[in-house]
Short mmCIF file of C-alpha atoms and ligand atoms in Angstrom, two decimals:
data_model
loop_
_atom_site.label_atom_id
_atom_site.label_comp_id
_atom_site.label_asym_id
_atom_site.label_seq_id
_atom_site.Cartn_x
_atom_site.Cartn_y
_atom_site.Cartn_z
CA MET H 1 -21.46 19.38 -20.70
CA GLN H 2 -24.40 19.97 -18.39
CA ASP H 3 -26.57 17.34 -16.78
CA GLN H 4 -30.32 17.59 -16.24
CA TYR H 5 -29.73 19.50 -12.96
CA LEU H 6 -27.58 22.09 -14.79
CA ARG H 7 -24.37 20.94 -13.15
CA ARG H 8 -21.33 21.33 -15.37
CA ILE H 9 -19.81 17.85 -15.72
CA GLU H 10 -16.24 17.91 -17.00
CA TYR H 11 -14.28 15.54 -14.80
CA LEU H 12 -13.80 11.84 -15.53
CA ARG H 13 -12.21 9.49 -13.03
CA ILE H 14 -10.82 6.43 -14.71
CA SER H 15 -10.00 3.18 -12.96
CA VAL H 16 -7.38 1.46 -15.12
CA THR H 17 -7.25 -1.72 -13.06
CA ASP H 18 -9.06 -3.41 -10.17
CA ARG H 19 -5.75 -4.92 -8.98
CA CYS H 20 -3.84 -3.56 -6.05
CA ASN H 21 -0.53 -4.27 -4.33
CA LEU H 22 -2.12 -3.53 -0.92
CA ARG H 23 -5.17 -4.97 0.85
CA CYS H 24 -6.33 -2.12 3.10
CA GLN H 25 -8.64 -3.40 5.80
CA TYR H 26 -11.50 -0.98 5.16
CA CYS H 27 -11.21 -1.43 1.42
CA MET H 28 -10.79 -5.15 0.81
CA PRO H 29 -11.69 -8.35 2.65
CA ALA H 30 -8.75 -10.35 4.10
CA GLU H 31 -9.15 -13.05 1.47
CA GLY H 32 -8.87 -10.38 -1.27
CA VAL H 33 -11.35 -10.06 -4.10
CA GLN H 34 -11.61 -12.06 -7.28
CA TRP H 35 -9.59 -10.09 -9.86
CA LEU H 36 -11.38 -9.43 -13.10
CA PRO H 37 -10.13 -11.55 -16.00
CA HIS H 38 -7.76 -9.67 -18.30
CA ASP H 39 -10.13 -9.44 -21.26
CA SER H 40 -12.91 -7.89 -19.21
CA ILE H 41 -10.69 -4.91 -18.40
CA LEU H 42 -10.73 -2.09 -20.93
CA SER H 43 -7.57 -1.92 -23.02
CA PHE H 44 -5.67 1.37 -22.95
CA GLU H 45 -6.78 1.95 -26.56
CA GLU H 46 -10.42 1.62 -25.49
CA ILE H 47 -9.94 4.01 -22.59
CA LEU H 48 -8.19 6.55 -24.82
CA ARG H 49 -11.06 6.33 -27.31
CA LEU H 50 -13.58 7.09 -24.56
CA MET H 51 -11.43 9.93 -23.25
CA ARG H 52 -11.24 11.44 -26.73
CA ILE H 53 -15.01 11.15 -27.14
CA SER H 54 -15.59 12.72 -23.72
CA THR H 55 -13.38 15.71 -24.57
CA GLN H 56 -15.71 16.38 -27.49
CA LEU H 57 -18.49 16.67 -24.91
CA GLY H 58 -16.46 19.16 -22.89
CA PHE H 59 -14.65 16.89 -20.41
CA ARG H 60 -11.34 18.54 -19.49
CA ARG H 61 -10.08 16.94 -16.29
CA PHE H 62 -9.08 13.32 -15.93
CA ARG H 63 -7.96 11.37 -12.89
CA VAL H 64 -6.35 7.98 -13.31
CA THR H 65 -6.96 5.65 -10.39
CA GLY H 66 -7.68 2.00 -9.58
CA GLY H 67 -7.10 -0.47 -7.92
CA GLU H 68 -3.49 0.67 -7.96
CA PRO H 69 -2.93 2.35 -11.33
CA LEU H 70 0.87 2.09 -11.18
CA VAL H 71 0.79 -1.72 -11.18
CA ARG H 72 -0.76 -1.88 -14.65
CA LYS H 73 1.80 -2.70 -17.34
CA GLY H 74 2.22 0.12 -19.84
CA ILE H 75 0.81 2.79 -17.50
CA LEU H 76 3.51 5.37 -18.32
CA ASP H 77 2.85 5.20 -22.06
CA PHE H 78 -0.87 5.42 -21.37
CA LEU H 79 -0.39 8.52 -19.21
CA GLN H 80 1.71 10.12 -21.91
CA GLU H 81 -0.86 9.42 -24.62
CA SER H 82 -3.66 10.70 -22.37
CA ALA H 83 -1.79 13.93 -21.63
CA GLN H 84 -1.37 14.55 -25.36
CA LEU H 85 -5.05 14.13 -26.26
CA PRO H 86 -6.49 17.44 -27.45
CA GLY H 87 -8.87 18.81 -24.80
CA VAL H 88 -7.15 17.15 -21.85
CA GLU H 89 -6.26 20.12 -19.67
CA ASP H 90 -5.59 18.39 -16.43
CA LEU H 91 -4.26 14.88 -15.92
CA MET H 92 -4.08 13.63 -12.35
CA LEU H 93 -3.20 10.41 -10.62
CA THR H 94 -4.32 8.77 -7.39
CA THR H 95 -1.94 6.17 -6.00
CA ASN H 96 -0.99 4.38 -2.81
CA GLY H 97 2.54 5.65 -3.46
CA LEU H 98 4.41 2.36 -3.08
CA LEU H 99 5.93 2.59 -6.56
CA LEU H 100 6.58 6.33 -6.53
CA PRO H 101 10.21 6.14 -5.42
CA GLU H 102 11.01 4.62 -8.85
CA MET H 103 8.26 6.22 -10.91
CA ALA H 104 7.61 9.80 -9.75
CA PHE H 105 9.94 11.47 -12.28
CA ASP H 106 8.62 9.38 -15.19
CA ILE H 107 5.05 10.18 -14.19
CA LYS H 108 5.83 13.89 -14.29
CA SER H 109 7.62 13.55 -17.65
CA ALA H 110 4.62 11.68 -19.02
CA GLY H 111 2.52 14.81 -18.48
CA VAL H 112 0.79 14.24 -15.14
CA GLN H 113 0.51 17.53 -13.28
CA ARG H 114 -0.75 16.56 -9.86
CA ILE H 115 -0.85 13.57 -7.66
CA ASN H 116 -2.88 12.30 -4.72
CA ILE H 117 -1.16 9.83 -2.45
CA SER H 118 -3.15 7.75 0.01
CA LEU H 119 -1.48 7.52 3.39
CA ASP H 120 -3.60 6.79 6.45
CA THR H 121 -0.84 6.26 8.97
CA MET H 122 2.87 7.04 9.17
CA ASP H 123 3.46 4.35 11.78
CA ARG H 124 5.37 1.41 10.31
CA ASP H 125 3.56 -1.35 12.21
CA ARG H 126 0.10 0.12 11.83
CA PHE H 127 0.63 0.60 8.13
CA TYR H 128 1.87 -2.96 7.76
CA GLU H 129 -1.14 -4.29 9.62
CA ASN H 130 -3.77 -2.08 8.00
CA THR H 131 -2.52 -2.68 4.45
CA ARG H 132 -1.77 -6.34 5.20
CA GLY H 133 1.92 -6.20 4.37
CA GLY H 134 2.76 -2.71 3.04
CA ASP H 135 5.99 -0.82 3.74
CA VAL H 136 5.23 2.77 4.77
CA SER H 137 8.82 3.93 4.25
CA LYS H 138 8.35 3.41 0.47
CA VAL H 139 5.25 5.61 0.49
CA ILE H 140 6.95 8.35 2.49
CA GLN H 141 9.93 8.20 0.11
CA GLY H 142 7.42 8.38 -2.75
CA VAL H 143 5.86 11.53 -1.30
CA PHE H 144 9.22 13.31 -1.28
CA ARG H 145 10.20 12.01 -4.74
CA SER H 146 6.94 13.50 -6.03
CA LEU H 147 7.85 16.90 -4.60
CA GLU H 148 11.35 16.64 -6.08
CA ALA H 149 9.87 15.67 -9.45
CA GLY H 150 7.83 18.87 -9.45
CA LEU H 151 4.38 17.32 -9.24
CA ASN H 152 2.16 20.11 -7.93
CA PRO H 153 0.12 19.96 -5.85
CA VAL H 154 1.04 16.79 -4.01
CA LYS H 155 -1.97 15.86 -1.90
CA ILE H 156 -1.97 13.31 0.89
CA ASN H 157 -5.32 11.58 1.43
CA VAL H 158 -5.88 10.34 4.96
CA VAL H 159 -9.04 8.30 5.58
CA VAL H 160 -9.80 8.82 9.25
CA VAL H 161 -10.92 5.71 11.10
CA ARG H 162 -11.87 5.74 14.77
CA GLY H 163 -9.49 3.77 16.95
CA PHE H 164 -6.98 3.43 14.11
CA ASN H 165 -5.42 6.79 13.26
CA THR H 166 -7.27 9.55 15.14
CA ASP H 167 -4.25 9.99 17.44
CA GLU H 168 -2.03 10.65 14.40
CA LEU H 169 -3.93 13.65 13.05
CA PRO H 170 -1.50 16.12 14.72
CA ASN H 171 1.44 14.37 13.00
CA PHE H 172 -0.22 14.92 9.64
CA LEU H 173 -0.75 18.56 10.59
CA THR H 174 3.01 18.85 11.18
CA LEU H 175 3.66 17.35 7.74
CA ALA H 176 1.59 20.11 6.12
CA LYS H 177 3.29 22.71 8.27
CA GLU H 178 6.81 21.73 7.32
CA TYR H 179 6.40 20.75 3.67
CA PRO H 180 4.37 22.05 0.73
CA LEU H 181 1.97 19.13 1.05
CA HIS H 182 -1.82 19.34 1.02
CA VAL H 183 -3.08 16.91 3.62
CA ARG H 184 -6.77 16.02 3.27
CA PHE H 185 -8.66 14.19 5.96
CA ILE H 186 -11.45 12.07 4.52
CA GLU H 187 -14.55 10.60 6.10
CA LEU H 188 -14.85 6.83 5.86
CA MET H 189 -17.54 5.89 3.34
CA PRO H 190 -19.89 2.93 3.73
CA ILE H 191 -18.48 1.10 0.73
CA GLY H 192 -17.30 -2.50 0.49
CA VAL H 193 -15.82 -3.78 3.74
CA SER H 194 -16.39 -0.54 5.61
CA SER H 195 -20.15 -0.96 5.13
CA GLU H 196 -19.97 -3.19 8.20
CA GLN H 197 -17.92 -0.70 10.23
CA ARG H 198 -20.09 2.39 10.44
CA SER H 199 -19.09 2.90 14.08
CA ASP H 200 -15.54 3.69 12.88
CA PHE H 201 -16.84 6.77 11.11
CA VAL H 202 -15.40 10.10 12.34
CA PRO H 203 -17.32 13.21 11.17
CA ILE H 204 -15.36 16.21 9.86
CA GLN H 205 -16.49 18.38 12.75
CA GLU H 206 -14.87 15.99 15.22
CA MET H 207 -11.63 15.89 13.16
CA LYS H 208 -11.48 19.69 13.23
CA GLU H 209 -11.99 19.69 16.97
CA LEU H 210 -9.20 17.14 17.42
CA LEU H 211 -6.91 19.49 15.48
CA GLY H 212 -8.13 22.69 17.10
CA LEU H 213 -9.20 24.04 13.69
CA GLU H 214 -12.91 24.42 14.32
CA ASP H 215 -12.73 28.23 14.40
CA ASP H 216 -10.39 28.70 11.42
CA ILE H 217 -11.62 30.24 8.18
CA PRO H 218 -11.38 28.00 5.12
CA ILE H 219 -9.46 29.14 2.03
CA LYS H 220 -10.30 28.20 -1.53
CA ASP H 221 -7.12 28.65 -3.54
CA ILE H 222 -5.88 25.09 -3.97
CA PRO H 223 -6.16 23.97 -7.62
CA GLY H 224 -8.82 21.32 -8.06
CA GLY H 225 -10.32 22.08 -4.67
CA GLY H 226 -13.53 20.20 -5.48
CA PRO H 227 -15.45 19.03 -2.43
CA ALA H 228 -12.62 19.72 0.01
CA GLU H 229 -12.63 22.56 2.50
CA TYR H 230 -9.08 23.91 2.97
CA PHE H 231 -7.25 25.68 5.77
CA ARG H 232 -3.78 27.15 5.76
CA PRO H 233 -2.84 28.10 9.31
CA ASN H 234 -0.15 30.79 9.66
CA GLY H 235 3.34 29.62 8.90
CA PHE H 236 2.25 26.49 7.02
CA LYS H 237 4.06 25.55 3.79
CA GLY H 238 1.19 23.28 2.82
CA SER H 239 -2.47 23.13 3.80
CA ILE H 240 -5.05 21.01 5.56
CA GLY H 241 -8.30 19.94 3.95
CA PHE H 242 -11.39 18.00 4.93
CA ILE H 243 -13.48 15.94 2.57
CA SER H 244 -16.87 14.87 3.65
CA ALA H 245 -19.15 12.70 1.59
CA LEU H 246 -21.55 11.95 4.43
CA SER H 247 -21.79 14.76 6.97
CA ARG H 248 -21.81 17.46 4.29
CA HIS H 249 -23.31 16.65 0.89
CA PHE H 250 -21.55 18.25 -2.07
CA CYS H 251 -23.80 16.64 -4.67
CA ASN H 252 -25.11 19.98 -5.94
CA THR H 253 -21.61 20.93 -7.09
CA CYS H 254 -20.50 17.45 -8.14
CA ASN H 255 -18.79 17.68 -11.55
CA ARG H 256 -17.58 14.12 -12.04
CA VAL H 257 -18.42 10.71 -13.42
CA ARG H 258 -16.46 7.47 -13.15
CA LEU H 259 -15.31 4.79 -15.49
CA THR H 260 -14.71 1.41 -13.85
CA ALA H 261 -11.87 -0.86 -14.93
CA ASP H 262 -14.36 -3.12 -16.71
CA GLY H 263 -15.83 -0.27 -18.68
CA LYS H 264 -18.93 0.74 -16.72
CA LEU H 265 -19.68 4.44 -16.68
CA ARG H 266 -21.01 5.36 -13.25
CA PRO H 267 -22.54 8.82 -13.10
CA CYS H 268 -22.40 8.81 -9.28
CA LEU H 269 -19.88 6.89 -7.17
CA HIS H 270 -22.57 6.17 -4.67
CA SER H 271 -25.36 5.03 -6.92
CA LYS H 272 -25.34 1.54 -8.35
CA HIS H 273 -26.66 2.78 -11.67
CA GLU H 274 -24.01 2.26 -14.35
CA VAL H 275 -23.89 1.80 -18.12
CA ASP H 276 -21.70 -0.81 -19.76
CA PHE H 277 -19.41 0.85 -22.32
CA ARG H 278 -17.17 -2.16 -22.77
CA GLU H 279 -19.71 -4.00 -24.86
CA VAL H 280 -20.54 -0.79 -26.69
CA LEU H 281 -16.87 -0.16 -27.52
CA ARG H 282 -16.47 -3.74 -28.72
CA SER H 283 -19.66 -3.78 -30.80
CA GLY H 284 -18.16 -1.84 -33.68
CA ILE H 285 -20.44 1.22 -33.46
CA SER H 286 -19.27 4.69 -34.42
CA ASP H 287 -17.74 7.33 -32.17
CA HIS H 288 -20.82 9.42 -32.78
CA GLU H 289 -23.13 6.71 -31.39
CA ILE H 290 -20.85 6.21 -28.39
CA MET H 291 -20.85 9.94 -27.74
CA LYS H 292 -24.66 9.99 -27.73
CA LEU H 293 -24.80 7.19 -25.15
CA PHE H 294 -22.07 8.84 -23.05
CA ALA H 295 -23.97 12.13 -23.08
CA GLN H 296 -27.23 10.38 -22.12
CA THR H 297 -25.55 8.62 -19.19
CA VAL H 298 -24.08 11.87 -17.90
CA TRP H 299 -27.39 13.67 -18.38
CA HIS H 300 -29.02 11.13 -16.03
CA LYS H 301 -26.51 11.66 -13.22
CA PRO H 302 -28.58 11.39 -10.03
CA ALA H 303 -29.38 14.57 -8.10
CA GLU H 304 -27.70 13.21 -4.98
CA HIS H 305 -26.32 10.08 -3.35
CA HIS H 306 -28.09 8.04 -0.69
CA MET H 307 -25.17 6.95 1.46
CA ASN H 308 -26.64 8.56 4.55
CA ASN H 309 -29.46 6.07 4.39
CA GLU H 310 -28.67 3.27 6.90
CA ALA H 311 -29.91 0.66 4.45
CA TRP H 312 -27.58 1.87 1.70
CA GLN H 313 -24.85 -0.61 0.89
CA ASP H 314 -22.56 -1.14 -2.03
CA THR H 315 -20.96 -4.54 -2.04
CA ARG H 316 -18.42 -3.60 -4.74
CA VAL H 317 -15.20 -2.41 -3.13
CA MET H 318 -13.53 0.89 -4.01
CA SER H 319 -10.87 -0.79 -6.14
CA GLN H 320 -13.61 -2.21 -8.35
CA ILE H 321 -15.55 1.03 -8.65
CA GLY H 322 -12.48 3.22 -9.02
CA GLY H 323 -11.49 5.15 -5.93
N1 SAM Q 1 -4.68 2.55 -5.05
C1 SAM Q 1 -4.93 3.95 -5.17
C2 SAM Q 1 -4.80 4.59 -3.80
O1 SAM Q 1 -4.53 3.92 -2.82
O2 SAM Q 1 -4.95 5.82 -3.73
C3 SAM Q 1 -6.26 4.33 -5.80
C4 SAM Q 1 -7.47 3.55 -5.43
S1 SAM Q 1 -7.98 3.66 -3.73
C5 SAM Q 1 -9.41 2.66 -3.76
C6 SAM Q 1 -8.53 5.34 -3.68
C7 SAM Q 1 -8.83 5.90 -2.36
O3 SAM Q 1 -10.02 5.34 -1.87
C8 SAM Q 1 -7.79 5.66 -1.28
O4 SAM Q 1 -7.41 6.92 -0.76
C9 SAM Q 1 -8.52 4.88 -0.23
O5 SAM Q 1 -8.08 5.23 1.05
C10 SAM Q 1 -9.94 5.32 -0.46
N2 SAM Q 1 -10.96 4.42 0.07
C11 SAM Q 1 -11.11 3.10 -0.10
N3 SAM Q 1 -12.19 2.65 0.57
C12 SAM Q 1 -12.72 3.72 1.21
C13 SAM Q 1 -13.82 3.94 2.08
N4 SAM Q 1 -14.62 2.94 2.43
N5 SAM Q 1 -14.05 5.19 2.53
C14 SAM Q 1 -13.26 6.24 2.18
N6 SAM Q 1 -12.21 6.10 1.36
C15 SAM Q 1 -11.93 4.87 0.89
#
């Protein structure tokens, strides 16, 4: 469907849980966050109902995220049922990868086509410290299991943080050179904990300079390219991408809305405006009425985000909003 600015909106990102098996420093405070009580999280049946309704409005692409989606009980059955819904053309998953060594093949069999794996550092100690206890070898194993399982593309999301992983960017470049992996470098967003760390922000231009890619010509042939700008230097099996939410606005081509784990539909990740669908789903109203409200919410998607504004702050962390 179109919104009031004539953007075609067809992509729903769904957070299936606010819980996570990592506590990344820029994402969550050291003491963790208060998990939502079980009954305030949408059931899988409720999510599937909303997905079905959204397909009737023309939504075609769905990304399952969290929190960490793979920690939610019953996730494989949910993925399978989602993949089978009429109108679902593309089912994707974003994960921290810890559980992929065991689950990658089942995820592929369930009908997921592509996967994004978050991996900010390949250094064992740094990873342990930044995630407050994570084991990077599991994630790396998970990356290769995903390739073996035939998930395609496998994208690696690297949030670049000054003083933490800028020296590792060349290692990630090597990863994309040697394997069919799409490594995307992402600007840190002023969300949750990182709102207080704006000095850690590294703009895309600086990342490109660090990698010697500032004069390369971007390509556009990676499925689901979205806001990323891609490069495939000669001899690379994979590619390199850059995703900028701050230094380069892509709001005029934004095609997505988000559903939080507790059932709020957020037309823009970076605007606090959201509509509560949990109560609507539980109120006993018809699919037709829900569809009308869904369409209205999408129609009012803001023209652009305001993250560049110094005063902008969102105190909800990414795992609550749905990363
Ligand atoms: N647990 C899954 C994962 O790790 O991919 C999905 C949820 S996680 C919140 C989604 C993505 O959001 C991760 O790649 C994470 O690095 C990113 N993220 C979290 N906080 C961020 C921030 N302040 N700026 C940029 N990316 C952030």
